[in-house]
Amino acid sequence: MTPQEIRDAIAADPTLIALRDAGNFAAIAAALPAERVPQTTLGGVGAVMEALGPVAGAEVLDALDALKASISAVKWAWVLINRGELDFGSASTRGMIQQLGQMGVFSNITGLGAQQVVDALLGIGDVSRSTTSIDVRKALLNSDGSAA
């Protein structure tokens, strides 16, 4: 979370306000939700199958395989998928996944909506990051210890 997001979350919750007033930064950090952030995550066919299940995963892979002849970016991503080296955390991969979803490429996947497919594929490259007491301290205090 950004410092402003931390301050906004505290301002919206009376319990967190009380913890802030008591200077209990660790309790505030523990109460704030973890966020999902992109991180370099190499994967391929197995990662797609694991994220979506065997039927939907195979359908997504088939859809991408069918597109590789007409969309150059998919052609080269397909090479990386087959080698297990597509970085699902990279901005370009994430942008391509979102664009393919908007194009309707994932609209006929058994049991899933297109956005669910996009979210699952993006999730391959996400990791959970908790807010720390240091994050809270930095959001609430200036370097001299005065309130931010």
Tab-separated table of N, CA and C in Angstrom:
chain	number	residue	atom	x	y	z
A	1	MET	N	0.843	-1.177	0.000
A	1	MET	CA	0.000	0.000	0.000
A	1	MET	C	0.887	1.239	0.000
A	2	THR	N	0.410	2.252	-0.680
A	2	THR	CA	1.133	3.522	-0.663
A	2	THR	C	0.888	4.210	0.676
A	3	PRO	N	1.739	5.173	1.042
A	3	PRO	CA	1.487	5.906	2.285
A	3	PRO	C	0.091	6.540	2.323
A	4	GLN	N	-0.354	7.085	1.202
A	4	GLN	CA	-1.684	7.696	1.176
A	4	GLN	C	-2.777	6.647	1.362
A	5	GLU	N	-2.618	5.483	0.755
A	5	GLU	CA	-3.604	4.403	0.932
A	5	GLU	C	-3.653	3.952	2.389
A	6	ILE	N	-2.508	3.911	3.042
A	6	ILE	CA	-2.472	3.547	4.460
A	6	ILE	C	-3.209	4.595	5.281
A	7	ARG	N	-2.912	5.865	5.037
A	7	ARG	CA	-3.592	6.940	5.780
A	7	ARG	C	-5.098	6.910	5.533
A	8	ASP	N	-5.506	6.672	4.289
A	8	ASP	CA	-6.937	6.621	3.960
A	8	ASP	C	-7.622	5.451	4.663
A	9	ALA	N	-6.963	4.294	4.696
A	9	ALA	CA	-7.542	3.119	5.357
A	9	ALA	C	-7.710	3.370	6.850
A	10	ILE	N	-6.729	4.008	7.453
A	10	ILE	CA	-6.813	4.320	8.881
A	10	ILE	C	-7.946	5.307	9.134
A	11	ALA	N	-8.031	6.354	8.318
A	11	ALA	CA	-9.053	7.388	8.502
A	11	ALA	C	-10.470	6.830	8.362
A	12	ALA	N	-10.623	5.736	7.647
A	12	ALA	CA	-11.949	5.162	7.400
A	12	ALA	C	-12.376	4.144	8.459
A	13	ASP	N	-11.520	3.852	9.426
A	13	ASP	CA	-11.817	2.783	10.383
A	13	ASP	C	-11.547	3.268	11.808
A	14	PRO	N	-12.594	3.378	12.636
A	14	PRO	CA	-12.400	3.868	14.009
A	14	PRO	C	-11.410	3.033	14.827
A	15	THR	N	-11.386	1.733	14.592
A	15	THR	CA	-10.436	0.878	15.317
A	15	THR	C	-9.004	1.233	14.947
A	16	LEU	N	-8.769	1.457	13.645
A	16	LEU	CA	-7.419	1.822	13.207
A	16	LEU	C	-7.042	3.220	13.687
A	17	ILE	N	-8.022	4.109	13.775
A	17	ILE	CA	-7.751	5.452	14.313
A	17	ILE	C	-7.280	5.333	15.758
A	18	ALA	N	-7.954	4.492	16.544
A	18	ALA	CA	-7.560	4.301	17.944
A	18	ALA	C	-6.156	3.702	18.037
A	19	LEU	N	-5.852	2.758	17.167
A	19	LEU	CA	-4.505	2.169	17.162
A	19	LEU	C	-3.460	3.206	16.771
A	20	ARG	N	-3.800	4.058	15.804
A	20	ARG	CA	-2.880	5.131	15.406
A	20	ARG	C	-2.629	6.066	16.580
A	21	ASP	N	-3.713	6.452	17.264
A	21	ASP	CA	-3.578	7.377	18.390
A	21	ASP	C	-2.759	6.770	19.526
A	22	ALA	N	-2.784	5.433	19.625
A	22	ALA	CA	-1.995	4.740	20.648
A	22	ALA	C	-0.572	4.460	20.175
A	23	GLY	N	-0.282	4.776	18.902
A	23	GLY	CA	1.053	4.532	18.359
A	23	GLY	C	1.345	3.064	18.100
A	24	ASN	N	0.308	2.263	17.923
A	24	ASN	CA	0.483	0.825	17.732
A	24	ASN	C	0.565	0.506	16.236
A	25	PHE	N	1.721	0.794	15.658
A	25	PHE	CA	1.912	0.621	14.217
A	25	PHE	C	1.864	-0.850	13.798
A	26	ALA	N	2.349	-1.739	14.656
A	26	ALA	CA	2.339	-3.171	14.329
A	26	ALA	C	0.910	-3.694	14.221
A	27	ALA	N	0.034	-3.266	15.130
A	27	ALA	CA	-1.362	-3.719	15.082
A	27	ALA	C	-2.073	-3.165	13.853
A	28	ILE	N	-1.749	-1.938	13.479
A	28	ILE	CA	-2.332	-1.366	12.258
A	28	ILE	C	-1.889	-2.188	11.055
A	29	ALA	N	-0.605	-2.469	10.974
A	29	ALA	CA	-0.079	-3.246	9.844
A	29	ALA	C	-0.749	-4.614	9.770
A	30	ALA	N	-0.940	-5.254	10.921
A	30	ALA	CA	-1.570	-6.578	10.942
A	30	ALA	C	-3.029	-6.515	10.501
A	31	ALA	N	-3.696	-5.394	10.756
A	31	ALA	CA	-5.114	-5.258	10.413
A	31	ALA	C	-5.340	-4.893	8.948
A	32	LEU	N	-4.338	-4.336	8.308
A	32	LEU	CA	-4.502	-3.939	6.906
A	32	LEU	C	-4.412	-5.164	6.002
A	33	PRO	N	-5.203	-5.180	4.928
A	33	PRO	CA	-5.184	-6.347	4.039
A	33	PRO	C	-3.886	-6.424	3.239
A	34	ALA	N	-3.486	-7.645	2.956
A	34	ALA	CA	-2.339	-7.842	2.064
A	34	ALA	C	-2.763	-7.450	0.656
A	35	GLU	N	-1.818	-6.994	-0.119
A	35	GLU	CA	-2.122	-6.643	-1.504
A	35	GLU	C	-1.392	-7.603	-2.429
A	36	ARG	N	-1.923	-7.738	-3.624
A	36	ARG	CA	-1.290	-8.574	-4.639
A	36	ARG	C	-0.472	-7.656	-5.535
A	37	VAL	N	0.798	-7.980	-5.694
A	37	VAL	CA	1.675	-7.164	-6.534
A	37	VAL	C	2.395	-8.055	-7.545
A	38	PRO	N	2.616	-7.524	-8.753
A	38	PRO	CA	3.334	-8.307	-9.760
A	38	PRO	C	4.787	-8.544	-9.353
A	39	GLN	N	5.277	-9.719	-9.686
A	39	GLN	CA	6.676	-10.065	-9.446
A	39	GLN	C	7.121	-10.990	-10.573
A	40	THR	N	8.371	-10.900	-10.943
A	40	THR	CA	8.891	-11.786	-11.979
A	40	THR	C	8.542	-13.226	-11.626
A	41	THR	N	7.777	-13.862	-12.498
A	41	THR	CA	7.336	-15.239	-12.295
A	41	THR	C	7.344	-15.937	-13.641
A	42	LEU	N	8.333	-16.780	-13.858
A	42	LEU	CA	8.414	-17.506	-15.120
A	42	LEU	C	7.517	-18.735	-15.064
A	43	GLY	N	6.787	-18.957	-16.149
A	43	GLY	CA	5.897	-20.109	-16.203
A	43	GLY	C	5.563	-20.453	-17.631
A	44	GLY	N	4.835	-21.524	-17.775
A	44	GLY	CA	4.463	-21.981	-19.108
A	44	GLY	C	3.162	-22.738	-19.084
A	45	VAL	N	3.114	-23.797	-19.867
A	45	VAL	CA	1.905	-24.603	-20.011
A	45	VAL	C	1.404	-25.066	-18.639
A	46	GLY	N	2.290	-25.583	-17.823
A	46	GLY	CA	1.893	-26.081	-16.504
A	46	GLY	C	1.296	-25.003	-15.624
A	47	ALA	N	1.849	-23.802	-15.672
A	47	ALA	CA	1.326	-22.701	-14.863
A	47	ALA	C	-0.084	-22.327	-15.301
A	48	VAL	N	-0.319	-22.305	-16.609
A	48	VAL	CA	-1.650	-21.984	-17.130
A	48	VAL	C	-2.643	-23.064	-16.708
A	49	MET	N	-2.256	-24.321	-16.838
A	49	MET	CA	-3.133	-25.434	-16.458
A	49	MET	C	-3.431	-25.411	-14.955
A	50	GLU	N	-2.432	-25.101	-14.157
A	50	GLU	CA	-2.619	-25.039	-12.707
A	50	GLU	C	-3.549	-23.895	-12.325
A	51	ALA	N	-3.390	-22.746	-12.962
A	51	ALA	CA	-4.190	-21.567	-12.626
A	51	ALA	C	-5.650	-21.711	-13.037
A	52	LEU	N	-5.897	-22.392	-14.147
A	52	LEU	CA	-7.248	-22.445	-14.706
A	52	LEU	C	-7.908	-23.814	-14.612
A	53	GLY	N	-7.148	-24.831	-14.276
A	53	GLY	CA	-7.682	-26.185	-14.282
A	53	GLY	C	-7.449	-26.826	-15.635
A	54	PRO	N	-7.586	-28.138	-15.701
A	54	PRO	CA	-7.216	-28.836	-16.930
A	54	PRO	C	-8.072	-28.488	-18.141
A	55	VAL	N	-9.375	-28.342	-17.971
A	55	VAL	CA	-10.243	-28.072	-19.124
A	55	VAL	C	-10.085	-26.631	-19.591
A	56	ALA	N	-10.293	-25.685	-18.684
A	56	ALA	CA	-10.184	-24.272	-19.063
A	56	ALA	C	-8.754	-23.930	-19.472
A	57	GLY	N	-7.769	-24.488	-18.773
A	57	GLY	CA	-6.377	-24.234	-19.127
A	57	GLY	C	-6.059	-24.688	-20.536
A	58	ALA	N	-6.535	-25.878	-20.882
A	58	ALA	CA	-6.306	-26.395	-22.237
A	58	ALA	C	-7.002	-25.524	-23.277
A	59	GLU	N	-8.200	-25.048	-22.959
A	59	GLU	CA	-8.922	-24.193	-23.907
A	59	GLU	C	-8.198	-22.863	-24.122
A	60	VAL	N	-7.651	-22.294	-23.060
A	60	VAL	CA	-6.887	-21.045	-23.197
A	60	VAL	C	-5.643	-21.294	-24.038
A	61	LEU	N	-4.941	-22.374	-23.756
A	61	LEU	CA	-3.746	-22.694	-24.541
A	61	LEU	C	-4.095	-22.934	-26.005
A	62	ASP	N	-5.213	-23.612	-26.264
A	62	ASP	CA	-5.656	-23.819	-27.651
A	62	ASP	C	-5.968	-22.489	-28.330
A	63	ALA	N	-6.613	-21.577	-27.594
A	63	ALA	CA	-6.945	-20.263	-28.162
A	63	ALA	C	-5.674	-19.496	-28.516
A	64	LEU	N	-4.684	-19.552	-27.638
A	64	LEU	CA	-3.418	-18.865	-27.913
A	64	LEU	C	-2.685	-19.521	-29.077
A	65	ASP	N	-2.714	-20.836	-29.118
A	65	ASP	CA	-2.074	-21.565	-30.211
A	65	ASP	C	-2.691	-21.158	-31.551
A	66	ALA	N	-4.005	-20.988	-31.578
A	66	ALA	CA	-4.686	-20.600	-32.817
A	66	ALA	C	-4.332	-19.178	-33.243
A	67	LEU	N	-3.997	-18.329	-32.280
A	67	LEU	CA	-3.685	-16.926	-32.586
A	67	LEU	C	-2.241	-16.691	-32.994
A	68	LYS	N	-1.362	-17.622	-32.703
A	68	LYS	CA	0.065	-17.365	-32.912
A	68	LYS	C	0.414	-17.092	-34.367
A	69	ALA	N	-0.380	-17.589	-35.308
A	69	ALA	CA	-0.095	-17.344	-36.728
A	69	ALA	C	-0.483	-15.932	-37.155
A	70	SER	N	-1.420	-15.314	-36.432
A	70	SER	CA	-1.907	-14.003	-36.868
A	70	SER	C	-1.469	-12.840	-35.984
A	71	ILE	N	-1.016	-13.113	-34.774
A	71	ILE	CA	-0.583	-12.039	-33.869
A	71	ILE	C	0.853	-12.326	-33.449
A	72	SER	N	1.760	-11.497	-33.919
A	72	SER	CA	3.189	-11.721	-33.689
A	72	SER	C	3.541	-11.802	-32.205
A	73	ALA	N	2.943	-10.938	-31.392
A	73	ALA	CA	3.252	-10.956	-29.958
A	73	ALA	C	2.865	-12.293	-29.332
A	74	VAL	N	1.747	-12.861	-29.776
A	74	VAL	CA	1.326	-14.166	-29.262
A	74	VAL	C	2.279	-15.250	-29.757
A	75	LYS	N	2.730	-15.121	-31.000
A	75	LYS	CA	3.674	-16.109	-31.547
A	75	LYS	C	4.914	-16.214	-30.658
A	76	TRP	N	5.477	-15.077	-30.284
A	76	TRP	CA	6.707	-15.107	-29.491
A	76	TRP	C	6.430	-15.444	-28.033
A	77	ALA	N	5.291	-15.024	-27.523
A	77	ALA	CA	4.912	-15.433	-26.169
A	77	ALA	C	4.719	-16.946	-26.117
A	78	TRP	N	4.184	-17.499	-27.209
A	78	TRP	CA	3.962	-18.947	-27.283
A	78	TRP	C	5.283	-19.716	-27.165
A	79	VAL	N	6.327	-19.191	-27.779
A	79	VAL	CA	7.650	-19.820	-27.657
A	79	VAL	C	8.056	-19.869	-26.184
A	80	LEU	N	7.870	-18.756	-25.487
A	80	LEU	CA	8.240	-18.694	-24.073
A	80	LEU	C	7.344	-19.582	-23.213
A	81	ILE	N	6.054	-19.636	-23.535
A	81	ILE	CA	5.139	-20.513	-22.797
A	81	ILE	C	5.599	-21.962	-22.919
A	82	ASN	N	5.935	-22.372	-24.117
A	82	ASN	CA	6.372	-23.759	-24.331
A	82	ASN	C	7.667	-24.085	-23.602
A	83	ARG	N	8.504	-23.079	-23.381
A	83	ARG	CA	9.761	-23.300	-22.655
A	83	ARG	C	9.609	-23.064	-21.153
A	84	GLY	N	8.421	-22.636	-20.722
A	84	GLY	CA	8.215	-22.329	-19.308
A	84	GLY	C	8.903	-21.056	-18.887
A	85	GLU	N	9.096	-20.130	-19.831
A	85	GLU	CA	9.872	-18.918	-19.562
A	85	GLU	C	9.089	-17.625	-19.760
A	86	LEU	N	7.760	-17.699	-19.903
A	86	LEU	CA	6.988	-16.464	-20.025
A	86	LEU	C	6.918	-15.812	-18.655
A	87	ASP	N	7.278	-14.537	-18.567
A	87	ASP	CA	7.250	-13.819	-17.291
A	87	ASP	C	5.850	-13.246	-17.075
A	88	PHE	N	5.067	-13.920	-16.256
A	88	PHE	CA	3.697	-13.502	-15.984
A	88	PHE	C	3.632	-12.251	-15.111
A	89	GLY	N	4.750	-11.821	-14.566
A	89	GLY	CA	4.783	-10.605	-13.762
A	89	GLY	C	5.198	-9.374	-14.541
A	90	SER	N	5.656	-9.544	-15.779
A	90	SER	CA	6.143	-8.384	-16.539
A	90	SER	C	4.979	-7.537	-17.046
A	91	ALA	N	5.220	-6.247	-17.133
A	91	ALA	CA	4.182	-5.317	-17.586
A	91	ALA	C	3.718	-5.643	-18.999
A	92	SER	N	4.631	-6.037	-19.866
A	92	SER	CA	4.231	-6.320	-21.249
A	92	SER	C	3.362	-7.574	-21.327
A	93	THR	N	3.709	-8.609	-20.581
A	93	THR	CA	2.886	-9.824	-20.573
A	93	THR	C	1.515	-9.525	-19.989
A	94	ARG	N	1.486	-8.787	-18.891
A	94	ARG	CA	0.221	-8.463	-18.245
A	94	ARG	C	-0.656	-7.614	-19.167
A	95	GLY	N	-0.034	-6.683	-19.872
A	95	GLY	CA	-0.784	-5.874	-20.830
A	95	GLY	C	-1.351	-6.720	-21.958
A	96	MET	N	-0.555	-7.674	-22.443
A	96	MET	CA	-1.022	-8.546	-23.521
A	96	MET	C	-2.187	-9.409	-23.042
A	97	ILE	N	-2.105	-9.942	-21.840
A	97	ILE	CA	-3.191	-10.757	-21.298
A	97	ILE	C	-4.472	-9.930	-21.220
A	98	GLN	N	-4.362	-8.710	-20.716
A	98	GLN	CA	-5.540	-7.850	-20.608
A	98	GLN	C	-6.105	-7.506	-21.983
A	99	GLN	N	-5.241	-7.228	-22.925
A	99	GLN	CA	-5.691	-6.897	-24.275
A	99	GLN	C	-6.381	-8.093	-24.928
A	100	LEU	N	-5.832	-9.281	-24.771
A	100	LEU	CA	-6.465	-10.477	-25.327
A	100	LEU	C	-7.843	-10.696	-24.705
A	101	GLY	N	-7.955	-10.416	-23.415
A	101	GLY	CA	-9.258	-10.521	-22.762
A	101	GLY	C	-10.260	-9.540	-23.340
A	102	GLN	N	-9.813	-8.295	-23.578
A	102	GLN	CA	-10.691	-7.279	-24.163
A	102	GLN	C	-11.074	-7.622	-25.595
A	103	MET	N	-10.211	-8.335	-26.293
A	103	MET	CA	-10.494	-8.742	-27.674
A	103	MET	C	-11.480	-9.910	-27.733
A	104	GLY	N	-11.806	-10.498	-26.591
A	104	GLY	CA	-12.739	-11.616	-26.558
A	104	GLY	C	-12.105	-12.978	-26.743
A	105	VAL	N	-10.781	-13.031	-26.718
A	105	VAL	CA	-10.084	-14.302	-26.930
A	105	VAL	C	-10.479	-15.335	-25.875
A	106	PHE	N	-10.789	-14.880	-24.660
A	106	PHE	CA	-11.092	-15.798	-23.567
A	106	PHE	C	-12.592	-15.895	-23.279
A	107	SER	N	-13.428	-15.470	-24.210
A	107	SER	CA	-14.873	-15.403	-23.941
A	107	SER	C	-15.587	-16.747	-24.037
A	108	ASN	N	-14.976	-17.751	-24.610
A	108	ASN	CA	-15.637	-19.055	-24.756
A	108	ASN	C	-14.947	-20.158	-23.971
A	109	ILE	N	-14.441	-19.822	-22.810
A	109	ILE	CA	-13.744	-20.799	-21.979
A	109	ILE	C	-14.761	-21.459	-21.039
A	110	THR	N	-14.790	-22.766	-21.021
A	110	THR	CA	-15.774	-23.523	-20.251
A	110	THR	C	-15.778	-23.127	-18.775
A	111	GLY	N	-16.940	-22.688	-18.304
A	111	GLY	CA	-17.136	-22.416	-16.887
A	111	GLY	C	-16.548	-21.128	-16.366
A	112	LEU	N	-15.926	-20.333	-17.220
A	112	LEU	CA	-15.300	-19.096	-16.760
A	112	LEU	C	-15.657	-17.943	-17.685
A	113	GLY	N	-15.811	-16.774	-17.102
A	113	GLY	CA	-15.947	-15.569	-17.901
A	113	GLY	C	-14.573	-15.087	-18.328
A	114	ALA	N	-14.550	-14.241	-19.335
A	114	ALA	CA	-13.270	-13.737	-19.852
A	114	ALA	C	-12.464	-13.042	-18.759
A	115	GLN	N	-13.118	-12.248	-17.910
A	115	GLN	CA	-12.381	-11.536	-16.861
A	115	GLN	C	-11.812	-12.504	-15.829
A	116	GLN	N	-12.520	-13.592	-15.566
A	116	GLN	CA	-11.994	-14.599	-14.641
A	116	GLN	C	-10.723	-15.233	-15.201
A	117	VAL	N	-10.702	-15.460	-16.502
A	117	VAL	CA	-9.503	-16.018	-17.139
A	117	VAL	C	-8.358	-15.019	-17.030
A	118	VAL	N	-8.645	-13.760	-17.362
A	118	VAL	CA	-7.617	-12.716	-17.270
A	118	VAL	C	-7.076	-12.647	-15.847
A	119	ASP	N	-7.969	-12.607	-14.862
A	119	ASP	CA	-7.538	-12.511	-13.466
A	119	ASP	C	-6.683	-13.710	-13.054
A	120	ALA	N	-7.067	-14.903	-13.499
A	120	ALA	CA	-6.293	-16.102	-13.151
A	120	ALA	C	-4.906	-16.064	-13.782
A	121	LEU	N	-4.837	-15.634	-15.048
A	121	LEU	CA	-3.530	-15.553	-15.712
A	121	LEU	C	-2.658	-14.478	-15.069
A	122	LEU	N	-3.250	-13.336	-14.741
A	122	LEU	CA	-2.480	-12.294	-14.057
A	122	LEU	C	-2.031	-12.776	-12.684
A	123	GLY	N	-2.866	-13.576	-12.043
A	123	GLY	CA	-2.544	-14.091	-10.716
A	123	GLY	C	-1.304	-14.963	-10.687
A	124	ILE	N	-0.966	-15.564	-11.820
A	124	ILE	CA	0.254	-16.379	-11.881
A	124	ILE	C	1.467	-15.520	-11.529
A	125	GLY	N	1.444	-14.260	-11.936
A	125	GLY	CA	2.578	-13.373	-11.708
A	125	GLY	C	2.450	-12.487	-10.486
A	126	ASP	N	1.440	-12.729	-9.655
A	126	ASP	CA	1.237	-11.912	-8.461
A	126	ASP	C	1.749	-12.622	-7.217
A	127	VAL	N	2.241	-11.843	-6.287
A	127	VAL	CA	2.589	-12.349	-4.965
A	127	VAL	C	1.890	-11.473	-3.933
A	128	SER	N	1.683	-12.033	-2.769
A	128	SER	CA	1.040	-11.298	-1.693
A	128	SER	C	2.089	-10.479	-0.949
A	129	ARG	N	1.750	-9.228	-0.678
A	129	ARG	CA	2.659	-8.370	0.084
A	129	ARG	C	1.883	-7.744	1.228
A	130	SER	N	2.321	-8.015	2.428
A	130	SER	CA	1.692	-7.440	3.610
A	130	SER	C	2.291	-6.076	3.897
A	131	THR	N	1.489	-5.229	4.493
A	131	THR	CA	1.975	-3.933	4.951
A	131	THR	C	2.718	-4.159	6.264
A	132	THR	N	3.884	-3.571	6.401
A	132	THR	CA	4.688	-3.745	7.613
A	132	THR	C	4.486	-2.569	8.557
A	133	SER	N	4.916	-2.749	9.794
A	133	SER	CA	4.833	-1.646	10.755
A	133	SER	C	5.719	-0.482	10.310
A	134	ILE	N	6.793	-0.777	9.607
A	134	ILE	CA	7.654	0.290	9.077
A	134	ILE	C	6.910	1.078	8.005
A	135	ASP	N	6.139	0.379	7.144
A	135	ASP	CA	5.323	1.073	6.142
A	135	ASP	C	4.344	2.026	6.825
A	136	VAL	N	3.714	1.547	7.903
A	136	VAL	CA	2.742	2.371	8.627
A	136	VAL	C	3.443	3.563	9.260
A	137	ARG	N	4.581	3.322	9.894
A	137	ARG	CA	5.336	4.411	10.532
A	137	ARG	C	5.707	5.480	9.501
A	138	LYS	N	6.196	5.052	8.333
A	138	LYS	CA	6.574	6.007	7.286
A	138	LYS	C	5.367	6.783	6.765
A	139	ALA	N	4.199	6.138	6.742
A	139	ALA	CA	2.991	6.812	6.256
A	139	ALA	C	2.481	7.845	7.253
A	140	LEU	N	2.722	7.598	8.540
A	140	LEU	CA	2.137	8.450	9.570
A	140	LEU	C	3.095	9.472	10.163
A	141	LEU	N	4.398	9.245	10.020
A	141	LEU	CA	5.367	10.132	10.663
A	141	LEU	C	6.366	10.688	9.658
A	142	ASN	N	6.734	11.930	9.850
A	142	ASN	CA	7.826	12.523	9.086
A	142	ASN	C	9.146	11.991	9.642
A	143	SER	N	10.233	12.257	8.967
A	143	SER	CA	11.540	11.746	9.402
A	143	SER	C	11.950	12.267	10.778
A	144	ASP	N	11.410	13.418	11.180
A	144	ASP	CA	11.742	13.960	12.502
A	144	ASP	C	10.811	13.452	13.601
A	145	GLY	N	9.871	12.561	13.250
A	145	GLY	CA	8.958	11.988	14.230
A	145	GLY	C	7.643	12.725	14.366
A	146	SER	N	7.509	13.859	13.700
A	146	SER	CA	6.237	14.588	13.755
A	146	SER	C	5.207	13.912	12.852
A	147	ALA	N	3.944	14.181	13.131
A	147	ALA	CA	2.866	13.574	12.341
A	147	ALA	C	2.931	14.042	10.894
A	148	ALA	N	2.727	13.113	9.989
A	148	ALA	CA	2.756	13.432	8.555
A	148	ALA	C	1.462	14.100	8.132
